[in-house]
Each structure stands twice: as structure tokens, then as C-alpha cells.
PDB file of C-alpha atoms and ligand atoms in Angstrom:
ATOM      1  CA  MET A   8       5.046  12.311  -9.817  1.00  0.00           C
ATOM      2  CA  ILE A   9       2.207  10.766  -7.822  1.00  0.00           C
ATOM      3  CA  LEU A  10       1.993   7.227  -6.476  1.00  0.00           C
ATOM      4  CA  TYR A  11      -1.600   6.349  -5.763  1.00  0.00           C
ATOM      5  CA  PHE A  12      -3.876   3.641  -4.480  1.00  0.00           C
ATOM      6  CA  THR A  13      -7.598   3.674  -5.159  1.00  0.00           C
ATOM      7  CA  ALA A  14     -10.430   1.175  -4.691  1.00  0.00           C
ATOM      8  CA  THR A  15     -13.360   3.151  -6.077  1.00  0.00           C
ATOM      9  CA  GLY A  16     -11.708   6.007  -7.945  1.00  0.00           C
ATOM     10  CA  ASN A  17     -11.732   8.963  -5.539  1.00  0.00           C
ATOM     11  CA  SER A  18      -8.007   8.904  -4.918  1.00  0.00           C
ATOM     12  CA  LEU A  19      -7.240   8.425  -8.618  1.00  0.00           C
ATOM     13  CA  TYR A  20      -9.492  11.357  -9.451  1.00  0.00           C
ATOM     14  CA  ALA A  21      -7.709  13.506  -6.866  1.00  0.00           C
ATOM     15  CA  ALA A  22      -4.306  12.365  -8.154  1.00  0.00           C
ATOM     16  CA  LYS A  23      -5.264  13.271 -11.728  1.00  0.00           C
ATOM     17  CA  LYS A  24      -6.184  16.764 -10.601  1.00  0.00           C
ATOM     18  CA  LEU A  25      -2.784  17.220  -8.968  1.00  0.00           C
ATOM     19  CA  ASP A  26      -0.300  15.760 -11.472  1.00  0.00           C
ATOM     20  CA  SER A  27      -0.073  14.035 -14.842  1.00  0.00           C
ATOM     21  CA  GLU A  28       2.616  11.466 -14.006  1.00  0.00           C
ATOM     22  CA  LEU A  29       0.743   8.777 -12.098  1.00  0.00           C
ATOM     23  CA  LEU A  30       1.956   5.389 -10.899  1.00  0.00           C
ATOM     24  CA  SER A  31      -0.273   2.810  -9.234  1.00  0.00           C
ATOM     25  CA  ILE A  32       1.001   1.534  -5.883  1.00  0.00           C
ATOM     26  CA  PRO A  33      -0.363  -2.030  -6.379  1.00  0.00           C
ATOM     27  CA  GLN A  34       1.539  -2.176  -9.686  1.00  0.00           C
ATOM     28  CA  GLU A  35       4.702  -0.668  -8.226  1.00  0.00           C
ATOM     29  CA  LEU A  36       4.615  -3.143  -5.343  1.00  0.00           C
ATOM     30  CA  LYS A  37       5.398  -5.886  -7.873  1.00  0.00           C
ATOM     31  CA  LYS A  38       8.876  -4.360  -8.256  1.00  0.00           C
ATOM     32  CA  LYS A  39      11.603  -5.380  -5.820  1.00  0.00           C
ATOM     33  CA  ASN A  40      13.742  -2.244  -5.928  1.00  0.00           C
ATOM     34  CA  ARG A  41      11.686   0.887  -5.800  1.00  0.00           C
ATOM     35  CA  HIS A  42      13.504   4.188  -6.194  1.00  0.00           C
ATOM     36  CA  TYR A  43      11.591   7.259  -7.325  1.00  0.00           C
ATOM     37  CA  LYS A  44      13.178  10.520  -8.390  1.00  0.00           C
ATOM     38  CA  ALA A  45      11.242  13.674  -9.210  1.00  0.00           C
ATOM     39  CA  ASP A  46      11.104  17.342  -8.333  1.00  0.00           C
ATOM     40  CA  LYS A  47       7.961  16.672  -6.282  1.00  0.00           C
ATOM     41  CA  ILE A  48       6.674  13.255  -5.226  1.00  0.00           C
ATOM     42  CA  GLY A  49       3.187  12.710  -3.835  1.00  0.00           C
ATOM     43  CA  VAL A  50       1.283   9.752  -2.424  1.00  0.00           C
ATOM     44  CA  VAL A  51      -2.504   9.810  -2.784  1.00  0.00           C
ATOM     45  CA  CYS A  52      -4.673   7.176  -1.091  1.00  0.00           C
ATOM     46  CA  PRO A  53      -7.921   6.625   0.791  1.00  0.00           C
ATOM     47  CA  LEU A  54      -8.371   6.709   4.559  1.00  0.00           C
ATOM     48  CA  PHE A  55      -9.127   3.303   6.080  1.00  0.00           C
ATOM     49  CA  GLU A  56     -10.299   3.398   9.679  1.00  0.00           C
ATOM     50  CA  PHE A  57      -8.518   6.689  10.339  1.00  0.00           C
ATOM     51  CA  GLU A  58      -5.167   5.517   8.960  1.00  0.00           C
ATOM     52  CA  ILE A  59      -3.532   5.324   5.567  1.00  0.00           C
ATOM     53  CA  PRO A  60      -3.948   1.682   4.425  1.00  0.00           C
ATOM     54  CA  PRO A  61      -1.257  -0.746   5.687  1.00  0.00           C
ATOM     55  CA  MET A  62      -0.447  -1.589   2.042  1.00  0.00           C
ATOM     56  CA  VAL A  63       0.430   2.075   1.439  1.00  0.00           C
ATOM     57  CA  LYS A  64       2.518   2.170   4.618  1.00  0.00           C
ATOM     58  CA  ASP A  65       4.409  -0.926   3.440  1.00  0.00           C
ATOM     59  CA  PHE A  66       4.917   0.669   0.039  1.00  0.00           C
ATOM     60  CA  ILE A  67       6.317   3.874   1.518  1.00  0.00           C
ATOM     61  CA  ALA A  68       8.516   2.009   3.993  1.00  0.00           C
ATOM     62  CA  GLY A  69      10.013  -0.147   1.241  1.00  0.00           C
ATOM     63  CA  SER A  70      10.595   2.641  -1.305  1.00  0.00           C
ATOM     64  CA  GLU A  71      13.204   5.366  -1.731  1.00  0.00           C
ATOM     65  CA  PHE A  72      12.029   8.822  -2.671  1.00  0.00           C
ATOM     66  CA  GLU A  73      14.615  11.198  -4.107  1.00  0.00           C
ATOM     67  CA  THR A  74      12.879  14.531  -4.072  1.00  0.00           C
ATOM     68  CA  SER A  75      12.979  17.948  -2.485  1.00  0.00           C
ATOM     69  CA  TYR A  76       9.217  17.954  -1.838  1.00  0.00           C
ATOM     70  CA  PHE A  77       7.360  14.887  -0.532  1.00  0.00           C
ATOM     71  CA  TYR A  78       3.635  15.072   0.153  1.00  0.00           C
ATOM     72  CA  LEU A  79       0.632  12.902   0.986  1.00  0.00           C
ATOM     73  CA  ILE A  80      -3.018  13.505   0.210  1.00  0.00           C
ATOM     74  CA  VAL A  81      -5.572  11.288   1.946  1.00  0.00           C
ATOM     75  CA  THR A  82      -9.119  11.121   0.593  1.00  0.00           C
ATOM     76  CA  PHE A  83     -11.833  10.393   3.138  1.00  0.00           C
ATOM     77  CA  GLY A  84     -15.597  10.478   3.430  1.00  0.00           C
ATOM     78  CA  MET A  85     -16.727  11.732   6.806  1.00  0.00           C
ATOM     79  CA  HIS A  86     -14.054  12.155   9.520  1.00  0.00           C
ATOM     80  CA  HIS A  87     -10.298  12.248   8.936  1.00  0.00           C
ATOM     81  CA  GLY A  88      -9.643  11.828  12.663  1.00  0.00           C
ATOM     82  CA  GLY A  89      -6.368  13.724  12.536  1.00  0.00           C
ATOM     83  CA  VAL A  90      -4.675  11.262  10.172  1.00  0.00           C
ATOM     84  CA  ALA A  91      -2.106  13.790   8.915  1.00  0.00           C
ATOM     85  CA  VAL A  92      -0.407  14.095  12.297  1.00  0.00           C
ATOM     86  CA  ARG A  93      -0.355  10.312  12.805  1.00  0.00           C
ATOM     87  CA  THR A  94       0.997   9.798   9.288  1.00  0.00           C
ATOM     88  CA  GLN A  95       3.894  12.186   9.913  1.00  0.00           C
ATOM     89  CA  GLU A  96       4.611  10.222  13.123  1.00  0.00           C
ATOM     90  CA  PHE A  97       4.585   7.005  11.102  1.00  0.00           C
ATOM     91  CA  LEU A  98       6.978   8.525   8.549  1.00  0.00           C
ATOM     92  CA  SER A  99       9.258   9.678  11.329  1.00  0.00           C
ATOM     93  CA  SER A 100       9.307   6.113  12.763  1.00  0.00           C
ATOM     94  CA  ILE A 101      10.702   4.842   9.437  1.00  0.00           C
ATOM     95  CA  GLY A 102      13.185   7.683   8.987  1.00  0.00           C
ATOM     96  CA  LYS A 103      11.125   9.650   6.488  1.00  0.00           C
ATOM     97  CA  LYS A 104       9.380  13.010   6.581  1.00  0.00           C
ATOM     98  CA  ALA A 105       6.679  14.715   4.548  1.00  0.00           C
ATOM     99  CA  ASP A 106       6.700  18.375   3.634  1.00  0.00           C
ATOM    100  CA  TYR A 107       2.953  18.481   3.243  1.00  0.00           C
ATOM    101  CA  ILE A 108       0.096  16.213   4.383  1.00  0.00           C
ATOM    102  CA  ASN A 109      -3.508  17.134   3.786  1.00  0.00           C
ATOM    103  CA  THR A 110      -6.875  15.411   3.462  1.00  0.00           C
ATOM    104  CA  VAL A 111      -9.753  15.922   1.068  1.00  0.00           C
ATOM    105  CA  ILE A 112     -13.333  14.973   1.826  1.00  0.00           C
ATOM    106  CA  MET A 113     -15.093  13.066  -0.976  1.00  0.00           C
ATOM    107  CA  HIS A 114     -17.900  10.525  -1.319  1.00  0.00           C
ATOM    108  CA  ASP A 115     -17.760   8.031   1.596  1.00  0.00           C
ATOM    109  CA  ASN A 116     -17.550   4.553   0.097  1.00  0.00           C
ATOM    110  CA  ALA A 117     -17.768   2.605   3.384  1.00  0.00           C
ATOM    111  CA  ILE A 118     -20.777   0.464   2.483  1.00  0.00           C
ATOM    112  CA  ILE A 119     -20.862  -1.255   5.847  1.00  0.00           C
ATOM    113  CA  VAL A 120     -21.771   2.093   7.389  1.00  0.00           C
ATOM    114  CA  PHE A 121     -23.415   4.166   4.649  1.00  0.00           C
ATOM    115  CA  ASP A 122     -26.038   3.864   1.934  1.00  0.00           C
ATOM    116  CA  MET A 123     -24.178   4.845  -1.262  1.00  0.00           C
ATOM    117  CA  ASP A 124     -27.306   6.424  -2.772  1.00  0.00           C
ATOM    118  CA  GLU A 125     -27.747   8.663   0.271  1.00  0.00           C
ATOM    119  CA  GLN A 126     -24.058   9.580   0.163  1.00  0.00           C
ATOM    120  CA  ARG A 127     -24.415  10.630  -3.490  1.00  0.00           C
ATOM    121  CA  LYS A 128     -27.051  13.180  -2.460  1.00  0.00           C
ATOM    122  CA  ILE A 129     -24.594  15.032  -0.190  1.00  0.00           C
ATOM    123  CA  GLU A 130     -21.572  14.871  -2.506  1.00  0.00           C
ATOM    124  CA  ASP A 131     -21.999  18.473  -3.708  1.00  0.00           C
ATOM    125  CA  THR A 132     -21.852  19.794  -0.160  1.00  0.00           C
ATOM    126  CA  LYS A 133     -18.297  18.432   0.153  1.00  0.00           C
ATOM    127  CA  ARG A 134     -16.907  20.973  -2.375  1.00  0.00           C
ATOM    128  CA  VAL A 135     -14.362  18.533  -3.744  1.00  0.00           C
ATOM    129  CA  GLU A 136     -13.225  20.703  -6.686  1.00  0.00           C
ATOM    130  CA  GLU A 137     -12.604  23.709  -4.470  1.00  0.00           C
ATOM    131  CA  HIS A 138     -10.572  21.667  -1.963  1.00  0.00           C
ATOM    132  CA  LEU A 139      -8.517  19.972  -4.676  1.00  0.00           C
ATOM    133  CA  ALA A 140      -7.777  23.343  -6.296  1.00  0.00           C
ATOM    134  CA  GLN A 141      -6.542  24.668  -2.942  1.00  0.00           C
ATOM    135  CA  ILE A 142      -4.339  21.622  -2.423  1.00  0.00           C
ATOM    136  CA  LYS A 143      -2.948  21.991  -5.964  1.00  0.00           C
ATOM    137  CA  ALA A 144      -2.118  25.640  -5.270  1.00  0.00           C
ATOM    138  CA  ASP A 145      -0.392  24.626  -2.022  1.00  0.00           C
ATOM    139  CA  ILE A 146       1.692  21.990  -3.783  1.00  0.00           C
ATOM    140  CA  ASP A 147       2.571  24.306  -6.665  1.00  0.00           C
ATOM    141  CA  ALA A 148       3.797  26.799  -4.073  1.00  0.00           C
ATOM    142  CA  ARG A 149       5.691  24.027  -2.190  1.00  0.00           C
ATOM    143  CA  THR A 150       3.812  24.890   0.953  1.00  0.00           C
ATOM    144  CA  HIS A 151       4.967  23.226   4.162  1.00  0.00           C
ATOM    145  CA  TYR A 152       1.948  22.082   6.143  1.00  0.00           C
ATOM    146  CA  ILE A 153       0.815  19.076   8.160  1.00  0.00           C
ATOM    147  CA  GLN A 154      -2.936  19.305   8.698  1.00  0.00           C
ATOM    148  CA  PRO A 155      -3.529  19.642  12.444  1.00  0.00           C
ATOM    149  CA  SER A 156      -6.126  17.563  14.246  1.00  0.00           C
ATOM    150  CA  PRO A 157      -8.964  19.760  15.507  1.00  0.00           C
ATOM    151  CA  GLN A 158     -10.402  18.725  18.894  1.00  0.00           C
ATOM    152  CA  GLY A 159     -13.584  17.364  17.272  1.00  0.00           C
ATOM    153  CA  GLU A 160     -11.575  15.076  14.980  1.00  0.00           C
ATOM    154  CA  SER A 161      -9.300  13.868  17.800  1.00  0.00           C
ATOM    155  CA  ASP A 162     -12.390  13.144  19.919  1.00  0.00           C
ATOM    156  CA  PHE A 163     -13.942  11.206  17.050  1.00  0.00           C
ATOM    157  CA  TYR A 164     -10.758   9.184  16.542  1.00  0.00           C
ATOM    158  CA  ASN A 165     -10.353   8.447  20.273  1.00  0.00           C
ATOM    159  CA  GLY A 166     -14.023   7.441  20.471  1.00  0.00           C
ATOM    160  CA  TYR A 167     -13.523   5.022  17.596  1.00  0.00           C
ATOM    161  CA  ILE A 168     -10.396   3.489  19.177  1.00  0.00           C
ATOM    162  CA  HIS A 169     -12.270   3.089  22.466  1.00  0.00           C
ATOM    163  CA  TYR A 170     -15.233   1.486  20.674  1.00  0.00           C
ATOM    164  CA  ARG A 171     -12.935  -0.922  18.827  1.00  0.00           C
ATOM    165  CA  GLU A 172     -11.210  -1.921  22.066  1.00  0.00           C
ATOM    166  CA  GLN A 173     -14.585  -2.730  23.609  1.00  0.00           C
ATOM    167  CA  ALA A 174     -16.443  -4.196  20.630  1.00  0.00           C
ATOM    168  CA  GLY A 175     -13.629  -5.571  18.475  1.00  0.00           C
ATOM    169  CA  PRO A 176     -13.267  -5.118  14.695  1.00  0.00           C
ATOM    170  CA  MET A 177     -16.245  -3.846  12.694  1.00  0.00           C
ATOM    171  CA  TYR A 178     -16.152  -6.919  10.459  1.00  0.00           C
ATOM    172  CA  SER A 179     -14.866 -10.465  10.455  1.00  0.00           C
ATOM    173  CA  PHE A 180     -13.660 -12.975   7.894  1.00  0.00           C
ATOM    174  CA  PRO A 181     -14.901 -14.418   5.588  1.00  0.00           C
ATOM    175  CA  LEU A 182     -15.919 -10.901   4.592  1.00  0.00           C
ATOM    176  CA  TYR A 183     -18.090 -11.519   1.577  1.00  0.00           C
ATOM    177  CA  GLN A 184     -20.686 -13.892   0.231  1.00  0.00           C
ATOM    178  CA  VAL A 185     -21.492 -14.244  -3.452  1.00  0.00           C
ATOM    179  CA  ASN A 186     -25.120 -14.865  -4.376  1.00  0.00           C
ATOM    180  CA  GLU A 187     -26.894 -16.452  -7.346  1.00  0.00           C
ATOM    181  CA  LYS A 188     -26.789 -13.188  -9.362  1.00  0.00           C
ATOM    182  CA  CYS A 189     -23.082 -13.831 -10.085  1.00  0.00           C
ATOM    183  CA  VAL A 190     -22.513 -14.348 -13.808  1.00  0.00           C
ATOM    184  CA  GLY A 191     -18.850 -15.285 -13.453  1.00  0.00           C
ATOM    185  CA  CYS A 192     -17.605 -12.218 -15.354  1.00  0.00           C
ATOM    186  CA  GLY A 193     -14.394 -12.042 -13.273  1.00  0.00           C
ATOM    187  CA  THR A 194     -14.502  -8.270 -12.649  1.00  0.00           C
ATOM    188  CA  CYS A 195     -13.949  -8.860  -8.909  1.00  0.00           C
ATOM    189  CA  SER A 196     -10.860 -10.924  -9.625  1.00  0.00           C
ATOM    190  CA  ARG A 197      -9.407  -8.345 -12.029  1.00  0.00           C
ATOM    191  CA  ILE A 198     -10.025  -5.342  -9.775  1.00  0.00           C
ATOM    192  CA  CYS A 199      -8.607  -6.827  -6.556  1.00  0.00           C
ATOM    193  CA  PRO A 200      -5.310  -5.043  -5.728  1.00  0.00           C
ATOM    194  CA  ARG A 201      -4.140  -7.984  -3.631  1.00  0.00           C
ATOM    195  CA  GLY A 202      -4.841 -10.899  -5.956  1.00  0.00           C
ATOM    196  CA  CYS A 203      -7.214 -12.487  -3.430  1.00  0.00           C
ATOM    197  CA  ILE A 204      -9.858 -13.715  -5.871  1.00  0.00           C
ATOM    198  CA  ARG A 205      -9.637 -16.491  -8.444  1.00  0.00           C
ATOM    199  CA  ILE A 206     -12.443 -17.647 -10.679  1.00  0.00           C
ATOM    200  CA  GLU A 207     -13.288 -21.339 -10.476  1.00  0.00           C
ATOM    201  CA  ASP A 208     -16.220 -22.843 -12.403  1.00  0.00           C
ATOM    202  CA  LYS A 209     -17.330 -19.279 -13.221  1.00  0.00           C
ATOM    203  CA  ARG A 210     -17.514 -18.338  -9.530  1.00  0.00           C
ATOM    204  CA  PRO A 211     -15.171 -16.157  -7.435  1.00  0.00           C
ATOM    205  CA  VAL A 212     -13.196 -17.981  -4.768  1.00  0.00           C
ATOM    206  CA  TYR A 213     -11.675 -15.749  -2.090  1.00  0.00           C
ATOM    207  CA  ASP A 214      -8.412 -16.257  -0.268  1.00  0.00           C
ATOM    208  CA  TYR A 215      -8.484 -13.581   2.430  1.00  0.00           C
ATOM    209  CA  THR A 216      -4.823 -13.929   3.437  1.00  0.00           C
ATOM    210  CA  ASP A 217      -3.816 -10.602   1.828  1.00  0.00           C
ATOM    211  CA  CYS A 218      -7.271  -8.943   1.778  1.00  0.00           C
ATOM    212  CA  ILE A 219      -7.252  -5.339   3.004  1.00  0.00           C
ATOM    213  CA  ASN A 220     -11.048  -4.919   2.881  1.00  0.00           C
ATOM    214  CA  CYS A 221     -10.733  -2.102   0.342  1.00  0.00           C
ATOM    215  CA  MET A 222     -14.154  -3.131  -1.027  1.00  0.00           C
ATOM    216  CA  ALA A 223     -13.086  -2.721  -4.665  1.00  0.00           C
ATOM    217  CA  CYS A 224     -14.601  -6.122  -5.547  1.00  0.00           C
ATOM    218  CA  ILE A 225     -17.956  -5.608  -3.871  1.00  0.00           C
ATOM    219  CA  GLN A 226     -18.321  -2.072  -5.234  1.00  0.00           C
ATOM    220  CA  ALA A 227     -17.421  -2.989  -8.819  1.00  0.00           C
ATOM    221  CA  CYS A 228     -19.471  -6.168  -9.261  1.00  0.00           C
ATOM    222  CA  PRO A 229     -21.734  -5.389 -12.256  1.00  0.00           C
ATOM    223  CA  ALA A 230     -24.383  -7.838 -11.005  1.00  0.00           C
ATOM    224  CA  LYS A 231     -24.238  -6.577  -7.386  1.00  0.00           C
ATOM    225  CA  ALA A 232     -23.827 -10.221  -6.471  1.00  0.00           C
ATOM    226  CA  ILE A 233     -21.255  -9.689  -3.701  1.00  0.00           C
ATOM    227  CA  LYS A 234     -22.554  -8.803  -0.231  1.00  0.00           C
ATOM    228  CA  PHE A 235     -20.996  -8.488   3.191  1.00  0.00           C
ATOM    229  CA  ALA A 236     -21.279 -11.776   5.037  1.00  0.00           C
ATOM    230  CA  SER A 237     -20.963 -10.670   8.654  1.00  0.00           C
ATOM    231  CA  VAL A 238     -22.421  -7.142   8.527  1.00  0.00           C
ATOM    232  CA  GLN A 239     -25.902  -5.914   7.674  1.00  0.00           C
ATOM    233  CA  GLU A 240     -25.339  -3.284   4.962  1.00  0.00           C
ATOM    234  CA  PRO A 241     -27.588  -0.188   5.098  1.00  0.00           C
ATOM    235  CA  ASN A 242     -28.350  -0.662   1.384  1.00  0.00           C
ATOM    236  CA  PRO A 243     -27.031  -3.873  -0.235  1.00  0.00           C
ATOM    237  CA  GLU A 244     -28.196  -2.689  -3.681  1.00  0.00           C
ATOM    238  CA  ALA A 245     -26.303   0.608  -3.688  1.00  0.00           C
ATOM    239  CA  ARG A 246     -22.744   0.609  -4.974  1.00  0.00           C
ATOM    240  CA  TYR A 247     -20.187   3.336  -5.747  1.00  0.00           C
ATOM    241  CA  ARG A 248     -17.537   4.285  -8.272  1.00  0.00           C
ATOM    242  CA  ASN A 249     -16.278   7.845  -8.774  1.00  0.00           C
ATOM    243  CA  VAL A 250     -18.169   9.173 -11.809  1.00  0.00           C
ATOM    244  CA  HIS A 251     -14.998  10.510 -13.447  1.00  0.00           C
ATOM    245  CA  ILE A 252     -13.157   7.184 -13.304  1.00  0.00           C
ATOM    246  CA  SER A 253     -13.896   4.169 -15.511  1.00  0.00           C
ATOM    247  CA  LEU A 254     -14.026   0.556 -14.409  1.00  0.00           C
ATOM    248  CA  GLN A 255     -11.169  -0.146 -16.829  1.00  0.00           C
ATOM    249  CA  GLU A 256      -8.956   2.447 -15.123  1.00  0.00           C
ATOM    250  CA  LEU A 257      -9.544   0.783 -11.752  1.00  0.00           C
ATOM    251  CA  ILE A 258      -8.748  -2.628 -13.198  1.00  0.00           C
ATOM    252  CA  GLU A 259      -5.554  -1.340 -14.812  1.00  0.00           C
ATOM    253  CA  ALA A 260      -4.529   0.288 -11.531  1.00  0.00           C
ATOM    254  CA  ASN A 261      -5.170  -2.758  -9.374  1.00  0.00           C
ATOM    255  CA  ARG A 262      -4.956  -5.916 -11.482  1.00  0.00           C
ATOM    256  CA  GLN A 263      -2.493  -8.497 -10.114  1.00  0.00           C
TER     257      GLN A 263
HETATM  258  C1  FMN B  20     -12.303  -0.065   4.831  1.00  0.00           C
HETATM  259  C2  FMN B  20     -12.665   1.378   4.723  1.00  0.00           C
HETATM  260  C3  FMN B  20     -12.472   2.217   5.827  1.00  0.00           C
HETATM  261  C4  FMN B  20     -12.788   3.576   5.735  1.00  0.00           C
HETATM  262  N1  FMN B  20     -12.555   4.369   6.813  1.00  0.00           N
HETATM  263  C5  FMN B  20     -12.876   5.689   6.767  1.00  0.00           C
HETATM  264  C6  FMN B  20     -12.651   6.532   7.898  1.00  0.00           C
HETATM  265  O1  FMN B  20     -12.106   6.125   8.927  1.00  0.00           O
HETATM  266  N2  FMN B  20     -13.052   7.817   7.815  1.00  0.00           N
HETATM  267  C7  FMN B  20     -13.637   8.336   6.693  1.00  0.00           C
HETATM  268  O2  FMN B  20     -14.007   9.500   6.681  1.00  0.00           O
HETATM  269  N3  FMN B  20     -13.811   7.579   5.575  1.00  0.00           N
HETATM  270  C8  FMN B  20     -13.443   6.262   5.583  1.00  0.00           C
HETATM  271  N4  FMN B  20     -13.626   5.471   4.477  1.00  0.00           N
HETATM  272  C9  FMN B  20     -14.090   6.098   3.214  1.00  0.00           C
HETATM  273  C10 FMN B  20     -12.941   6.301   2.203  1.00  0.00           C
HETATM  274  O3  FMN B  20     -11.762   6.733   2.841  1.00  0.00           O
HETATM  275  C11 FMN B  20     -13.314   7.318   1.113  1.00  0.00           C
HETATM  276  O4  FMN B  20     -14.538   7.071   0.540  1.00  0.00           O
HETATM  277  C12 FMN B  20     -12.195   7.379   0.054  1.00  0.00           C
HETATM  278  O5  FMN B  20     -12.312   8.585  -0.669  1.00  0.00           O
HETATM  279  C13 FMN B  20     -12.241   6.220  -0.928  1.00  0.00           C
HETATM  280  O6  FMN B  20     -11.186   6.370  -1.849  1.00  0.00           O
HETATM  281  P1  FMN B  20     -11.026   5.512  -3.166  1.00  0.00           P
HETATM  282  O7  FMN B  20     -12.274   5.735  -4.008  1.00  0.00           O
HETATM  283  O8  FMN B  20      -9.813   6.073  -3.813  1.00  0.00           O
HETATM  284  O9  FMN B  20     -10.860   4.089  -2.770  1.00  0.00           O
HETATM  285  C14 FMN B  20     -13.319   4.114   4.527  1.00  0.00           C
HETATM  286  C15 FMN B  20     -13.517   3.254   3.429  1.00  0.00           C
HETATM  287  C16 FMN B  20     -13.195   1.910   3.516  1.00  0.00           C
HETATM  288  C17 FMN B  20     -13.409   1.025   2.322  1.00  0.00           C
END
């Protein structure tokens, strides 16, 4: 059994490669009592600023997992920053423990930093299939492993923390602006895992209270009408969704 969160499909694609019983975390979060029982239970999610997303942490903290093998797979795009070690520390702080935590590098969907078209060109170099096959073999063999943090990744993480302390967050609210290309289709509202967007007079209206900046809305807009408000994007016309995952799958996973 895998519990997953995905904004643009990478983590769902990885989850599909690892198991056939998949449950969406945003859907499961609607349930009050969450108890999962399976031979192996995995959590698959993206890396957000070198951590697993707070929503995923809340989900794990508020759920019971009855299993003899608990694992986490974190998809990321450029630097994992030693997230596996920090995630095991987080689990320990809430009285839980993983048997296996690993990361897998995929397309980087952080559009405030990267041009999605340029990222597509280097996707093949990331050897996603090979890494997922290795992780699957590890899980099948019930391998015990917490990915260590190499010095380069720790340095990158510490540099980021230092930068954030000096410069503050990379973005501010309101995050997005919607331009005249919007046709009021409502895709943004349906794909938001936090229920932050309602459609009024055929226009999206954001309530950022629960927004986790997952970028699902901005990436999925068919008219590319949503842009970052406070950040200059490297390429405001380039958007990303994992090629193996349909828009409908993302909506079904995240719809509130
Ligand atoms: C808000 C945000 C923060 C991110 N932070 C990182 C990061 O710290 N390091 C990294 O390598 N990739 C980072 N990424 C890229 C994603 O982790 C990566 O593209 C992931 O595979 C997306 O998964 P998904 O398609 O399942 O949503 C970030 C993406 C977003 C939207």
C-alpha cells in the first residue's frame, strides 16, 4: 500500500511503479480516523524546500500504520539536501520510525527557479527508470536503509537555510495573479489539494489560508493564465506535468 501526494505527477508516477494499491493523501486527510494495515506501507511525495511537505507530515503524524515495513520515497528535482536523515528525525519526534527512506531525482517543477522547457531537456540524464527499479528491488527485499546526506548535499541545505535566514522566504502572498487569458474552466479549483480556489463569475478567487504553494494550479492551467505575482519566473509560458500522468488523475488525487 502506498499513500501519496503529487502536484504535477512525478510522485504518482513513482508510486505506480512501486505498488498497485495507491491512496491519495489529500483524499485520506478528509477522514477523521486513519488506520492503515498492510504488509508494507509506503509514503511517496515531493520534496518542498528540502523537507517533505508539511501536509504530508501532518498526515503521517495523525495516522496509524500497522505494518512490518514502513518506507518513504521523496521525489525531487535538483538537490535532496539530506532529507532522508531529517525525515527519520521527524518520525522519531512523533514516535514513529521508517525502515527505508530514499529519494529519486525527477523533473524539477519549481517554476520560480527553473524554466520547465530547459528542465525537460535534461530529464533523460536523471535516469528515473533505473533509480525507480533499484528502489523497487530494495523494497521487495525489505532492505533497511536511510539515505545518508553526502557532504555536498548537507552544504547545499545549510547554504539554503543561511540564505533564507538572511533574505527571508523565496515568495510572498498573494502568490499568484490571474491574467486575461483565463477562460474560467475551473481546472485550478479542481486540482488544488487544499481547496483554496473557488470560481466566482468565471474567475478563480484564492484564499491562501491553507495554500502550501505546491504549484498544482499554476502548472495545470490550460490557458497558462496563472503567473507568480511576487517572483519573476524564468519562463512564464513553460509549464509541467509528468508525461505519464493525466490531468484527470491529478484532479482525482487532489480534488477537495
Ligand atoms: C514549492 C516547491 C519546492 C521545491 N523544493 C525543492 C527542493 O528543495 N529541492 C529539489 O531538488 N526540488 C524541489 N522541488 C521540485 C520537486 O520536489 C520535484 O519536481 C518533484 O518531483 C515534484 O513532484 P510532483 O510532480 O509529485 O509534485 C520543489 C518544488 C516545489 C513546487
